[in-house]
mmCIF file of C-alpha atoms and ligand atoms in Angstrom:
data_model
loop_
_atom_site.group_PDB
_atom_site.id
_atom_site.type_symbol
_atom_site.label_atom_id
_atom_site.label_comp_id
_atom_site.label_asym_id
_atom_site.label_seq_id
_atom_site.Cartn_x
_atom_site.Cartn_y
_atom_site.Cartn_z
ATOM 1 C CA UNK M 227 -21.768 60.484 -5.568
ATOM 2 C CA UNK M 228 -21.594 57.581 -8.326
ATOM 3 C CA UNK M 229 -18.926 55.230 -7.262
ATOM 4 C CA UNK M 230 -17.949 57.180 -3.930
ATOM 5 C CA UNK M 231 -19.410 56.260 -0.408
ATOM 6 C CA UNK M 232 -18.773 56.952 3.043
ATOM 7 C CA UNK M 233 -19.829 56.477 6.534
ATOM 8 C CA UNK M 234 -21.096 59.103 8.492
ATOM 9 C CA UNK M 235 -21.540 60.084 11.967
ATOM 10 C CA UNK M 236 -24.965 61.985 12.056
ATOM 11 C CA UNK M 237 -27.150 62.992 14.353
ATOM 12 C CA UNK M 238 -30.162 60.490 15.432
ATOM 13 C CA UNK M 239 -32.904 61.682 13.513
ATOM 14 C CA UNK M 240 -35.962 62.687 15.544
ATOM 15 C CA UNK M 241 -39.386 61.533 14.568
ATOM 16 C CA UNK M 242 -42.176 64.548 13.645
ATOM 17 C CA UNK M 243 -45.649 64.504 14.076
ATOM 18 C CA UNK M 244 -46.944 61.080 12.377
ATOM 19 C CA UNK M 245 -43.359 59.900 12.013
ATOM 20 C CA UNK M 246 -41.554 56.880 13.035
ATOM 21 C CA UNK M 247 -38.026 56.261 13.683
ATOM 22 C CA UNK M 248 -37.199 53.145 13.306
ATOM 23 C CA UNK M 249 -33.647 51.367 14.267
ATOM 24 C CA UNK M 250 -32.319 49.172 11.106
ATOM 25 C CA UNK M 251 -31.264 45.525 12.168
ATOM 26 C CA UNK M 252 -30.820 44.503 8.725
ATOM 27 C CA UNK M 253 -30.666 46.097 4.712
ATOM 28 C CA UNK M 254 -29.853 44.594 1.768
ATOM 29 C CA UNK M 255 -28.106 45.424 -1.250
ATOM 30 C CA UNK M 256 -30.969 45.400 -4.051
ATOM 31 C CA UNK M 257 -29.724 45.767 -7.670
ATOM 32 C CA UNK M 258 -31.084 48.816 -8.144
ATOM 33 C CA UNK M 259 -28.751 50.623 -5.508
ATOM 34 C CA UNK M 260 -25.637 48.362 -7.265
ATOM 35 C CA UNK M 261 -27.238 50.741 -10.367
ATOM 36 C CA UNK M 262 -27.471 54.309 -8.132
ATOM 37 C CA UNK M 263 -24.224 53.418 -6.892
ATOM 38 C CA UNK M 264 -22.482 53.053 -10.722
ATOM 39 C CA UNK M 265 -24.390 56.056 -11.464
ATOM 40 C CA UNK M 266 -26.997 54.175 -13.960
ATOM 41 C CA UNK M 267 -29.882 55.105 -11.921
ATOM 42 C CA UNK M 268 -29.969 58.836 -11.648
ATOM 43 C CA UNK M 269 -34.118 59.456 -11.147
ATOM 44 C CA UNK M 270 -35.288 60.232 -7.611
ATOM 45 C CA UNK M 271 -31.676 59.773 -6.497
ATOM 46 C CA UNK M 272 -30.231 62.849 -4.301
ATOM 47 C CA UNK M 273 -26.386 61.993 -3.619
ATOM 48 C CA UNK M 274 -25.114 62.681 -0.382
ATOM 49 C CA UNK M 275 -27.497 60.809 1.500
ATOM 50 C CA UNK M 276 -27.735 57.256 2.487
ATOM 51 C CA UNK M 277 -30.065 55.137 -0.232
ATOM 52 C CA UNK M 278 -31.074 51.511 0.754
ATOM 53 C CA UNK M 279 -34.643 50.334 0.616
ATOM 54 C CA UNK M 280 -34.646 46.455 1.680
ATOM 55 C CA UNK M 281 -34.878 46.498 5.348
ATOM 56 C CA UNK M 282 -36.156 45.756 8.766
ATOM 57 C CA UNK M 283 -35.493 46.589 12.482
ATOM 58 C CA UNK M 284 -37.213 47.548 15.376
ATOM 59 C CA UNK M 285 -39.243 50.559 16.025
ATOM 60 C CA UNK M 286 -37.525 53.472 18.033
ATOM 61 C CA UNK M 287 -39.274 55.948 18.371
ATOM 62 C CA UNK M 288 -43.044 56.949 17.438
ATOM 63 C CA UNK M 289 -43.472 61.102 16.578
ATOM 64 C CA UNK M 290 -46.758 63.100 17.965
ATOM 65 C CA UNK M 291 -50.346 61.621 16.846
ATOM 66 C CA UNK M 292 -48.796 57.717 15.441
ATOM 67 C CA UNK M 293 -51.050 54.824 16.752
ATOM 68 C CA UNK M 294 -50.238 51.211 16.317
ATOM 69 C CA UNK M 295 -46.816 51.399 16.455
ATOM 70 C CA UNK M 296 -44.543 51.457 19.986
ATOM 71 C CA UNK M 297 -40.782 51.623 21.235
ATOM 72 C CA UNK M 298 -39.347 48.157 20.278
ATOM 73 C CA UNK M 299 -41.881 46.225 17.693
ATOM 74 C CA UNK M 300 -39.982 44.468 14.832
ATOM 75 C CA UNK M 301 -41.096 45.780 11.747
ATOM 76 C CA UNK M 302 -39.764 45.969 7.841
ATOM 77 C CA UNK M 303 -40.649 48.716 5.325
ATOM 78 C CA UNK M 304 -42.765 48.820 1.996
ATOM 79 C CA UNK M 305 -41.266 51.421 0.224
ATOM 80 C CA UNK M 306 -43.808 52.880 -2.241
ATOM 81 C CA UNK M 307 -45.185 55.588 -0.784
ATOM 82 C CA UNK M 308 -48.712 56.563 -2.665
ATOM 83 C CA UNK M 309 -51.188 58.917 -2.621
ATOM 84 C CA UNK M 310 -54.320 56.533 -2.097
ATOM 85 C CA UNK M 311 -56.676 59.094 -4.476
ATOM 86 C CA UNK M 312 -55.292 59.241 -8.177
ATOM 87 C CA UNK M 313 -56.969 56.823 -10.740
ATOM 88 C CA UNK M 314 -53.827 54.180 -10.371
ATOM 89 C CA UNK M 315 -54.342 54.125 -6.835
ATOM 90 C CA UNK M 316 -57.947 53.674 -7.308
ATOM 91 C CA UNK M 317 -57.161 50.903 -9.445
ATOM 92 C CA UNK M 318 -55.072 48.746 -7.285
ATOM 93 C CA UNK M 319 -51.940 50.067 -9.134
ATOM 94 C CA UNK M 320 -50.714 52.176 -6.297
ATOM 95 C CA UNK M 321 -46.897 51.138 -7.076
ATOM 96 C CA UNK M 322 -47.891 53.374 -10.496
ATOM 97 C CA UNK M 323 -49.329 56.462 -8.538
ATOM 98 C CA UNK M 324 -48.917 59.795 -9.909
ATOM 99 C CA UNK M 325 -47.204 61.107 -6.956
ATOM 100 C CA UNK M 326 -45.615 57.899 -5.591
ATOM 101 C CA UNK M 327 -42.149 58.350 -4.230
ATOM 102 C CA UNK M 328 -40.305 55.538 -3.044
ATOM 103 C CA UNK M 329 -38.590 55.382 0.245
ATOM 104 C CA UNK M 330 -34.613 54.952 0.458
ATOM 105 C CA UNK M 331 -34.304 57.066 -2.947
ATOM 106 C CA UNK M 332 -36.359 60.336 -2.241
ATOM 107 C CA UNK M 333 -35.253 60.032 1.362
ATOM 108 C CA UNK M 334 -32.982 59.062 3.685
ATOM 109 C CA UNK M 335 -32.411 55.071 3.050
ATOM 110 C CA UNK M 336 -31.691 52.226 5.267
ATOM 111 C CA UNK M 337 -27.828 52.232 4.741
ATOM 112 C CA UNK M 338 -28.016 53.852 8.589
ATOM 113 C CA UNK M 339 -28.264 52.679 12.061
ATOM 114 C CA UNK M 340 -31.482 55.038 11.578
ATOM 115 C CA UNK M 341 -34.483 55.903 9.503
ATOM 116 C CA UNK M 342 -37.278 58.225 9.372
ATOM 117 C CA UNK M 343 -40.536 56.487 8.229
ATOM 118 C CA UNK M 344 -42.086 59.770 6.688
ATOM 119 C CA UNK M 345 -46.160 60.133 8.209
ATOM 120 C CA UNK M 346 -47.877 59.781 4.818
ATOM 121 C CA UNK M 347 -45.902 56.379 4.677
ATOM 122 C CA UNK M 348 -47.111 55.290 7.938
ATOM 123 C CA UNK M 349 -50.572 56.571 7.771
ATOM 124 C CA UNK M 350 -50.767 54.488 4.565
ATOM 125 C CA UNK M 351 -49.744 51.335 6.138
ATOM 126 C CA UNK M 352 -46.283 51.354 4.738
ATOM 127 C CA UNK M 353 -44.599 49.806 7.617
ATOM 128 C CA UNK M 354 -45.084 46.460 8.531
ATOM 129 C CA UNK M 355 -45.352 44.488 11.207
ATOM 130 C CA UNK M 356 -43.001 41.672 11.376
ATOM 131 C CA UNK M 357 -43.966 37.963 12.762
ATOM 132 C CA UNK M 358 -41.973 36.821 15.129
ATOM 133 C CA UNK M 359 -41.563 33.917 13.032
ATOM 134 C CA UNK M 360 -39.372 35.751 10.137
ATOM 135 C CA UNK M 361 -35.976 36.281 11.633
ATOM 136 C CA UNK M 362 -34.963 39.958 11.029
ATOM 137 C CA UNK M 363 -32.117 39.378 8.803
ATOM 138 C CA UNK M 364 -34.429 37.003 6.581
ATOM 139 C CA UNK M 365 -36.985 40.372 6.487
ATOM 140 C CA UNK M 366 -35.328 42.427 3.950
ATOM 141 C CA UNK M 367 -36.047 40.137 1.135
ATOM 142 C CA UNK M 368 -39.165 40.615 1.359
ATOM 143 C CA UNK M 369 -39.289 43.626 -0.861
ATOM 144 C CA UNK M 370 -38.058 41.960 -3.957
ATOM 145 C CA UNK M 371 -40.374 39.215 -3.159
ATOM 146 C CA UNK M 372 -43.517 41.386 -3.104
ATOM 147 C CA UNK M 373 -41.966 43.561 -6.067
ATOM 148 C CA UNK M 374 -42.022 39.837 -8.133
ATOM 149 C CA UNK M 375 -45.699 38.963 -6.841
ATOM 150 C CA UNK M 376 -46.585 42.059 -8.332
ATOM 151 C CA UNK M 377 -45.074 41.027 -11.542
ATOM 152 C CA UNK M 378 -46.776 37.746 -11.932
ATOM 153 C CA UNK M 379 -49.912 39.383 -10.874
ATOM 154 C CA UNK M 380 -49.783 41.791 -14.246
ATOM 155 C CA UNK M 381 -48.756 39.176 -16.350
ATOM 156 C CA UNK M 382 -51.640 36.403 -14.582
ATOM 157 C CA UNK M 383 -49.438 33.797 -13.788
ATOM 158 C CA UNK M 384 -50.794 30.855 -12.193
ATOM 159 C CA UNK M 385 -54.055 32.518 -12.149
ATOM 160 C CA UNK M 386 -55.662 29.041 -13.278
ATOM 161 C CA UNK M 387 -56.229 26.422 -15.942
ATOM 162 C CA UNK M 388 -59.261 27.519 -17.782
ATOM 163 C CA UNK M 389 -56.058 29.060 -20.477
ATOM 164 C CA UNK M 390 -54.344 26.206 -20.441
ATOM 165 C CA UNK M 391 -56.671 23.200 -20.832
ATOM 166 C CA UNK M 392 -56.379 21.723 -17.319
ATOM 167 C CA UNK M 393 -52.767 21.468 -17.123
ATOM 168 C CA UNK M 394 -50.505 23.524 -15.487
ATOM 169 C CA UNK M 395 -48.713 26.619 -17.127
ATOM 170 C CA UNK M 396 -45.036 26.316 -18.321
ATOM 171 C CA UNK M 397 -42.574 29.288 -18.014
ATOM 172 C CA UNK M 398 -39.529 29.994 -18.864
ATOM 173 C CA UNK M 399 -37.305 32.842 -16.968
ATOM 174 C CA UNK M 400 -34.514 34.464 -18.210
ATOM 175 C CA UNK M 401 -31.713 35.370 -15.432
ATOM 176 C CA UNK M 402 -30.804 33.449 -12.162
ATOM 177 C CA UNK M 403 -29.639 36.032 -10.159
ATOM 178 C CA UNK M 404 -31.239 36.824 -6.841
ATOM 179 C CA UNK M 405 -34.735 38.717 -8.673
ATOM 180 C CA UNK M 406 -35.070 34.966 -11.230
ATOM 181 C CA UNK M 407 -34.575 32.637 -8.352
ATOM 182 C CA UNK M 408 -37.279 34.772 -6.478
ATOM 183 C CA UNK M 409 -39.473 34.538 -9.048
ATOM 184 C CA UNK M 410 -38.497 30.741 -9.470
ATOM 185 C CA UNK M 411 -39.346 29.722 -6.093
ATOM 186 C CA UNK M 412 -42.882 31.948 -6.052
ATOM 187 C CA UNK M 413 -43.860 30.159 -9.291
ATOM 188 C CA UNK M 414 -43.257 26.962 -7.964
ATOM 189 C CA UNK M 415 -45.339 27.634 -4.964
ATOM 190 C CA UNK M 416 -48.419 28.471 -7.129
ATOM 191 C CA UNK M 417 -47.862 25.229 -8.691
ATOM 192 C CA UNK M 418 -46.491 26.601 -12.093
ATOM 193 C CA UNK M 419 -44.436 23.860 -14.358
ATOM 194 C CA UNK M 420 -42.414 23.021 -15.740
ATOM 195 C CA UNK M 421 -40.199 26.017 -15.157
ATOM 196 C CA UNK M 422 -37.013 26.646 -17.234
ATOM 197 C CA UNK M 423 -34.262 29.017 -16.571
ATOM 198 C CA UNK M 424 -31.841 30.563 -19.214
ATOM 199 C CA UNK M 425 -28.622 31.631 -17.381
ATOM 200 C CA UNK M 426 -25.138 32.498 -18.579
ATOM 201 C CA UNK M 427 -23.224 32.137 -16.024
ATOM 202 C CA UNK M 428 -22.516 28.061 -14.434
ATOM 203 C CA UNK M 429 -22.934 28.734 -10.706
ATOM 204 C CA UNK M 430 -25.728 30.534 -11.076
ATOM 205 C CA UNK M 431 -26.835 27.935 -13.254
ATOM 206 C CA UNK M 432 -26.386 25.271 -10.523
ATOM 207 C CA UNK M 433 -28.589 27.359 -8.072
ATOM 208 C CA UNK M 434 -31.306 27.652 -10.655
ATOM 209 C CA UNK M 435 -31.552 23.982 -9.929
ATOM 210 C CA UNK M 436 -30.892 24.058 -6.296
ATOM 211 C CA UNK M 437 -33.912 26.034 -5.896
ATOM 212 C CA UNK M 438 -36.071 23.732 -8.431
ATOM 213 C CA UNK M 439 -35.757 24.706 -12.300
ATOM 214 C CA UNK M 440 -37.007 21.565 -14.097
ATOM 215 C CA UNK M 441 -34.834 22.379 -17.048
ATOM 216 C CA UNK M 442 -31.924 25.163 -17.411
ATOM 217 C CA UNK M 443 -29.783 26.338 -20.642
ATOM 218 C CA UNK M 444 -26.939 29.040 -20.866
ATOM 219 C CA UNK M 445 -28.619 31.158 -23.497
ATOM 220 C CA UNK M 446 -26.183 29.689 -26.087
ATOM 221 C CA UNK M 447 -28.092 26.193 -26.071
ATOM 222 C CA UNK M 448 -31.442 27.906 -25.569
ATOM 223 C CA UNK M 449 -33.804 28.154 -29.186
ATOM 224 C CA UNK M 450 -37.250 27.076 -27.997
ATOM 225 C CA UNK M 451 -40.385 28.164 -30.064
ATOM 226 C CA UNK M 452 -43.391 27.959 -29.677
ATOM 227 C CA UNK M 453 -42.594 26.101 -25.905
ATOM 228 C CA UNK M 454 -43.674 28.082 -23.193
ATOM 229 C CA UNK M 455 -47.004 29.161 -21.567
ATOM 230 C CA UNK M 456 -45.219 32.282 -19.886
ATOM 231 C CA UNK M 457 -41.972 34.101 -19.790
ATOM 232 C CA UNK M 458 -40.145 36.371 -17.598
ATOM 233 C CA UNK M 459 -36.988 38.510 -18.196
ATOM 234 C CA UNK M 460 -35.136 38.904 -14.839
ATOM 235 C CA UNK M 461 -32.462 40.514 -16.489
ATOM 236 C CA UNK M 462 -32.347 43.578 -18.816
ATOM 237 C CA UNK M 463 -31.101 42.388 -21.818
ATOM 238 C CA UNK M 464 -32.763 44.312 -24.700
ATOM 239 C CA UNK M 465 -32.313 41.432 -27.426
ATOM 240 C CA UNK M 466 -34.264 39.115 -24.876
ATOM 241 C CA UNK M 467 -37.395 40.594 -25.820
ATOM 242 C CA UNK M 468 -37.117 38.496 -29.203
ATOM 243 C CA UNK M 469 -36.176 35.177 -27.888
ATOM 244 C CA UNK M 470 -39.276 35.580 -25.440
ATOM 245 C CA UNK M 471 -41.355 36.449 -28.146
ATOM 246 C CA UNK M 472 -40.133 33.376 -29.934
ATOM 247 C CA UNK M 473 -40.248 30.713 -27.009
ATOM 248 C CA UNK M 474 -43.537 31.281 -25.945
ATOM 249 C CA UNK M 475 -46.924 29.580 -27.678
ATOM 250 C CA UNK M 476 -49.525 31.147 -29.146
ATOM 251 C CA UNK M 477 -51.396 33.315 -26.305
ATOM 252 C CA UNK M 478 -48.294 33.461 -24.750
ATOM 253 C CA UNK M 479 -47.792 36.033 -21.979
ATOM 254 C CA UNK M 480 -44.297 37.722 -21.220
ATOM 255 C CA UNK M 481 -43.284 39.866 -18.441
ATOM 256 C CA UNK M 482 -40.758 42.418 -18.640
ATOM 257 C CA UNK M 483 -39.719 42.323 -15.363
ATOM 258 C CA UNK M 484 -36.294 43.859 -15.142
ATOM 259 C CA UNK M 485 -35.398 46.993 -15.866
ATOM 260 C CA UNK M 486 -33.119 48.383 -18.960
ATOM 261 C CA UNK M 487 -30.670 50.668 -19.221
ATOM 262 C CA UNK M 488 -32.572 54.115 -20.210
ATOM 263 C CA UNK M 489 -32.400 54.434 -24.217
ATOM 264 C CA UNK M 490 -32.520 51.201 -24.975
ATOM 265 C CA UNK M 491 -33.785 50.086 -28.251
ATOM 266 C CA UNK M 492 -35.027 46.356 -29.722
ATOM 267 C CA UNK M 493 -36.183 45.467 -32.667
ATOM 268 C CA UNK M 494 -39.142 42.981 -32.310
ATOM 269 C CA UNK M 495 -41.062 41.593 -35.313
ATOM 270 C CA UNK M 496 -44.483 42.255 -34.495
ATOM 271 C CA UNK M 497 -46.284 39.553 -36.711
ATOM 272 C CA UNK M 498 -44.921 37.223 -33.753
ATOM 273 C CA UNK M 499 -47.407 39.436 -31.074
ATOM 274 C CA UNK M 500 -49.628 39.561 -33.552
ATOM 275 C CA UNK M 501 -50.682 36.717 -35.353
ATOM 276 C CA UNK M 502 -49.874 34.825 -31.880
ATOM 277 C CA UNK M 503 -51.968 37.212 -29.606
ATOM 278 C CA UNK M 504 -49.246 37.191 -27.731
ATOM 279 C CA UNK M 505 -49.372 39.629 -24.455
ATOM 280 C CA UNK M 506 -46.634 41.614 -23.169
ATOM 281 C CA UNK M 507 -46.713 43.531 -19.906
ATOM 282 C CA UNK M 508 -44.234 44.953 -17.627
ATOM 283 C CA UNK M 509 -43.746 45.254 -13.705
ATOM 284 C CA UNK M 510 -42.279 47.780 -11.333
ATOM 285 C CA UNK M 511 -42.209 47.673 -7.582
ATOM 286 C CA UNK M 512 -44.805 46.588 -5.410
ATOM 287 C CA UNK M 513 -48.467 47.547 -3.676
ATOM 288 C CA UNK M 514 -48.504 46.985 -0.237
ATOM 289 C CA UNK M 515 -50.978 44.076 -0.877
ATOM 290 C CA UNK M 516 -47.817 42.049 -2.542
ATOM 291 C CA UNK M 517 -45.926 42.660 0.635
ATOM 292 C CA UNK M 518 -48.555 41.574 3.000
ATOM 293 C CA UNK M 519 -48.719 38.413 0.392
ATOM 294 C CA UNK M 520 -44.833 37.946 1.073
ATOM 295 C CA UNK M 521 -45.169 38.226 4.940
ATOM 296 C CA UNK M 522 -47.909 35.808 4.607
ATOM 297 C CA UNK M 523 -45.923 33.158 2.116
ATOM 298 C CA UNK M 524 -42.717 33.193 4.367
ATOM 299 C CA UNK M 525 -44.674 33.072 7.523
ATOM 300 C CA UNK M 526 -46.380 30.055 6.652
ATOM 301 C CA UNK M 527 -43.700 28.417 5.653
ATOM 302 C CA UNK M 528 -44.491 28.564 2.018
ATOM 303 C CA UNK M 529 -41.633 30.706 0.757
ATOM 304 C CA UNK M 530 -38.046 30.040 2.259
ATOM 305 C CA UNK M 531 -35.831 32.852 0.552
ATOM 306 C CA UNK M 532 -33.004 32.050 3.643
ATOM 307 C CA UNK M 533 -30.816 30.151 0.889
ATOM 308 C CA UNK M 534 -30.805 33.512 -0.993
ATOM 309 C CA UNK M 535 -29.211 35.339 1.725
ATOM 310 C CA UNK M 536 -25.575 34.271 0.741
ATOM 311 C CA UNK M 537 -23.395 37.454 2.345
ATOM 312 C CA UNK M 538 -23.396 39.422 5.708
ATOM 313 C CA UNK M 539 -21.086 42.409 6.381
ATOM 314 C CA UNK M 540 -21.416 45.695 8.815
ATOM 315 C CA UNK M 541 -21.751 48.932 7.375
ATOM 316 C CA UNK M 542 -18.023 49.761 7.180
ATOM 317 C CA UNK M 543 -17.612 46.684 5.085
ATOM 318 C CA UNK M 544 -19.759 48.898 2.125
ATOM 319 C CA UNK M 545 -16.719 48.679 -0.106
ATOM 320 C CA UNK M 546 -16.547 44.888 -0.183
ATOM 321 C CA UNK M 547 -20.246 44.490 0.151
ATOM 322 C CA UNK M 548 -20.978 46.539 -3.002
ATOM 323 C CA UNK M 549 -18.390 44.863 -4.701
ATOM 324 C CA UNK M 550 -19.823 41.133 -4.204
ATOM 325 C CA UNK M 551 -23.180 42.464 -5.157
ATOM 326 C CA UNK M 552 -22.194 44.381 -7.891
ATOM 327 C CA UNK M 553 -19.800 41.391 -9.642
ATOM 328 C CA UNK M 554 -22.408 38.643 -9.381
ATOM 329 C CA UNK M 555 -20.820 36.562 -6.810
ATOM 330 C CA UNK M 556 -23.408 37.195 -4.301
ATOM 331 C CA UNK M 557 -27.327 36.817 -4.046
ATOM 332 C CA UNK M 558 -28.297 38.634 -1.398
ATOM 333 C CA UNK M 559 -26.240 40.995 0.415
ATOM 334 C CA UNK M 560 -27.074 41.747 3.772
ATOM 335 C CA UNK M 561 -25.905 44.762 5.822
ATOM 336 C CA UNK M 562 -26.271 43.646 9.976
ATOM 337 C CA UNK M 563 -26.430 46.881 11.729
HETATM 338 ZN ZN1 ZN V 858 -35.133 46.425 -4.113
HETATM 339 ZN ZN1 ZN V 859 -51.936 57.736 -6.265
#
């Protein structure tokens, strides 16, 4: 229940027809289970059970009728699980399907020496692979890193320069915690500048530029207009929606990447959107394509997210784990099981 957990001995799950077992090496704390864990993430969320979505390990056992997966092979998990036939899946917006459910909230998560990859998962390709290149405790992150390629898909960043007369697109991201540095270093990558970051807190601010922010403010020193190409909110702070709205040019294009607190309210003046034709999309979770993208990026050496990896504990450390995750000390919290 909110703000209660426990370890567990239960008994080793055994994998159905199409199933897969597999045995978790590593999990990480994402923000959203610091949220499930407050209690400010109720939807999907069955308490009791184990939650934890970032993860990888090694498959243990394969149930009647799987091919393509044995005893053994490395592999981390893509946790949308979609239907393949309704008109968002047929659109390439699978992590929007109708019936989508998303593993390590609707079932049993990775916060376990086991889990149970469910068969519609792993008949759609849900589990992965993993290079031998991408050390397992590394593999976890690769879930928020697909959830932000996702993002800056929607909102078309770096897509090219036809928009922006040759040069290259400037954005500016709100938030240096673990989900803006992501997005920091994948912008970067597609060769997206200059980037600013707007971050309250100083160490996080130092990181920003560790990991390559040409500029960074604390949000009391920030009042651009009119500056940027792009914006993304990594945090959910409602009142961010205006600054965005007021940093970017004309044709600017914001993501609202992070999520809010349910029942929160803005207020926006829309002249801004409109007489700047100014676009504003959103982002949530990932297609499988995105994680492929993220296997791809960090096996080529492309994408490094190691230096985000910043605290390792065992699962009966939960207590202290949760509580560097949850205060903003950490980046990425890793669970070695
Ligand atoms: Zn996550
Ligand atoms: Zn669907």
């Amino acid at each position: 229940g909110p703000n209660r957990m426990s370890l567990r001995e239960v008994a080793r799950p055994q994998p159905g027809p199409g199933e897969v077992l597999i045995r978790v090496h590593a999990t990480a704390i994402c923000g959203t289970d610091v949220r499930i864990f407050t209690g400010r993430k109720t939807r999907e969320i069955r308490h009791g059970h184990p939650i934890g979505h970032e993860c990888a390990g090694a498959v243990a056992a394969v149930g009647p009728g799987v091919s393509g997966y044995a005893p053994g092979q490395p592999v981390a998990v893509c946790v949308v699980v979609s239907c393949g036939q309704c008109e968002y899946c047929r659109a390439d917006h699978e992590n929007l399907c109708d019936t989508r459910y998303t593993l390590g909230y609707a079932t049993d998560g990775s916060f376990a020496e086991y889990m149970l990859i469910p068969a519609l998962a792993v008949s759609r390709g849900n589990l992965f692979h993993l290079p031998a290149t991408i050390p397992m405790e590394i593999a976890p992150l690769l879930e928020p890193m697909a959830c932000c390629l996702n993002g800056q898909h929607g909102m078309g960043l770096g897509r090219g320069r036809a928009d922006t007369d040759g040069r290259a697109e400037s954005l500016v991201i709100f938030g240096a915690g673990p989900i803006g540095l992501i997005h920091l270093m994948l912008a970067r990558a597609k060769g997206v500048g200059p980037i600013t970051v707007v971050e309250p807190v100083a160490h996080r601010r130092e990181l920003a530029k560790r990991f390559g922010a040409d500029e960074i403010f604390s949000p009391d020193q920030f009042d651009a207009a009119g500056r940027f190409d792009t914006a993304i909110l990594a945090v959910g702070v409602p009142d961010l929606v205006s600054v965005a709205l007021r940093a970017v040019k004309k044709t600017g294009r914001i993501s609202l990447f992070a999520g809010f607190s349910a029942g929160a309210v803005v207020t926006i003046d829309p002249n801004t959107i409109h007489y700047g034709q100014i676009t504003v999309t959103g982002a949530s979770e990932s297609r499988r394509r995105d994680f492929a993208e993220a296997v791809s990026l960090v096996e080529q050496g492309i994408i490094d997210p190691a230096p985000l990896l910043t605290h390792r504990f065992s699962l009966d450390q939960h207590e202290e784990a949760f509580r560097v995750a949850g205060d903003g000390s950490a980046l990425k919290v890793v669970f070695e099981i």
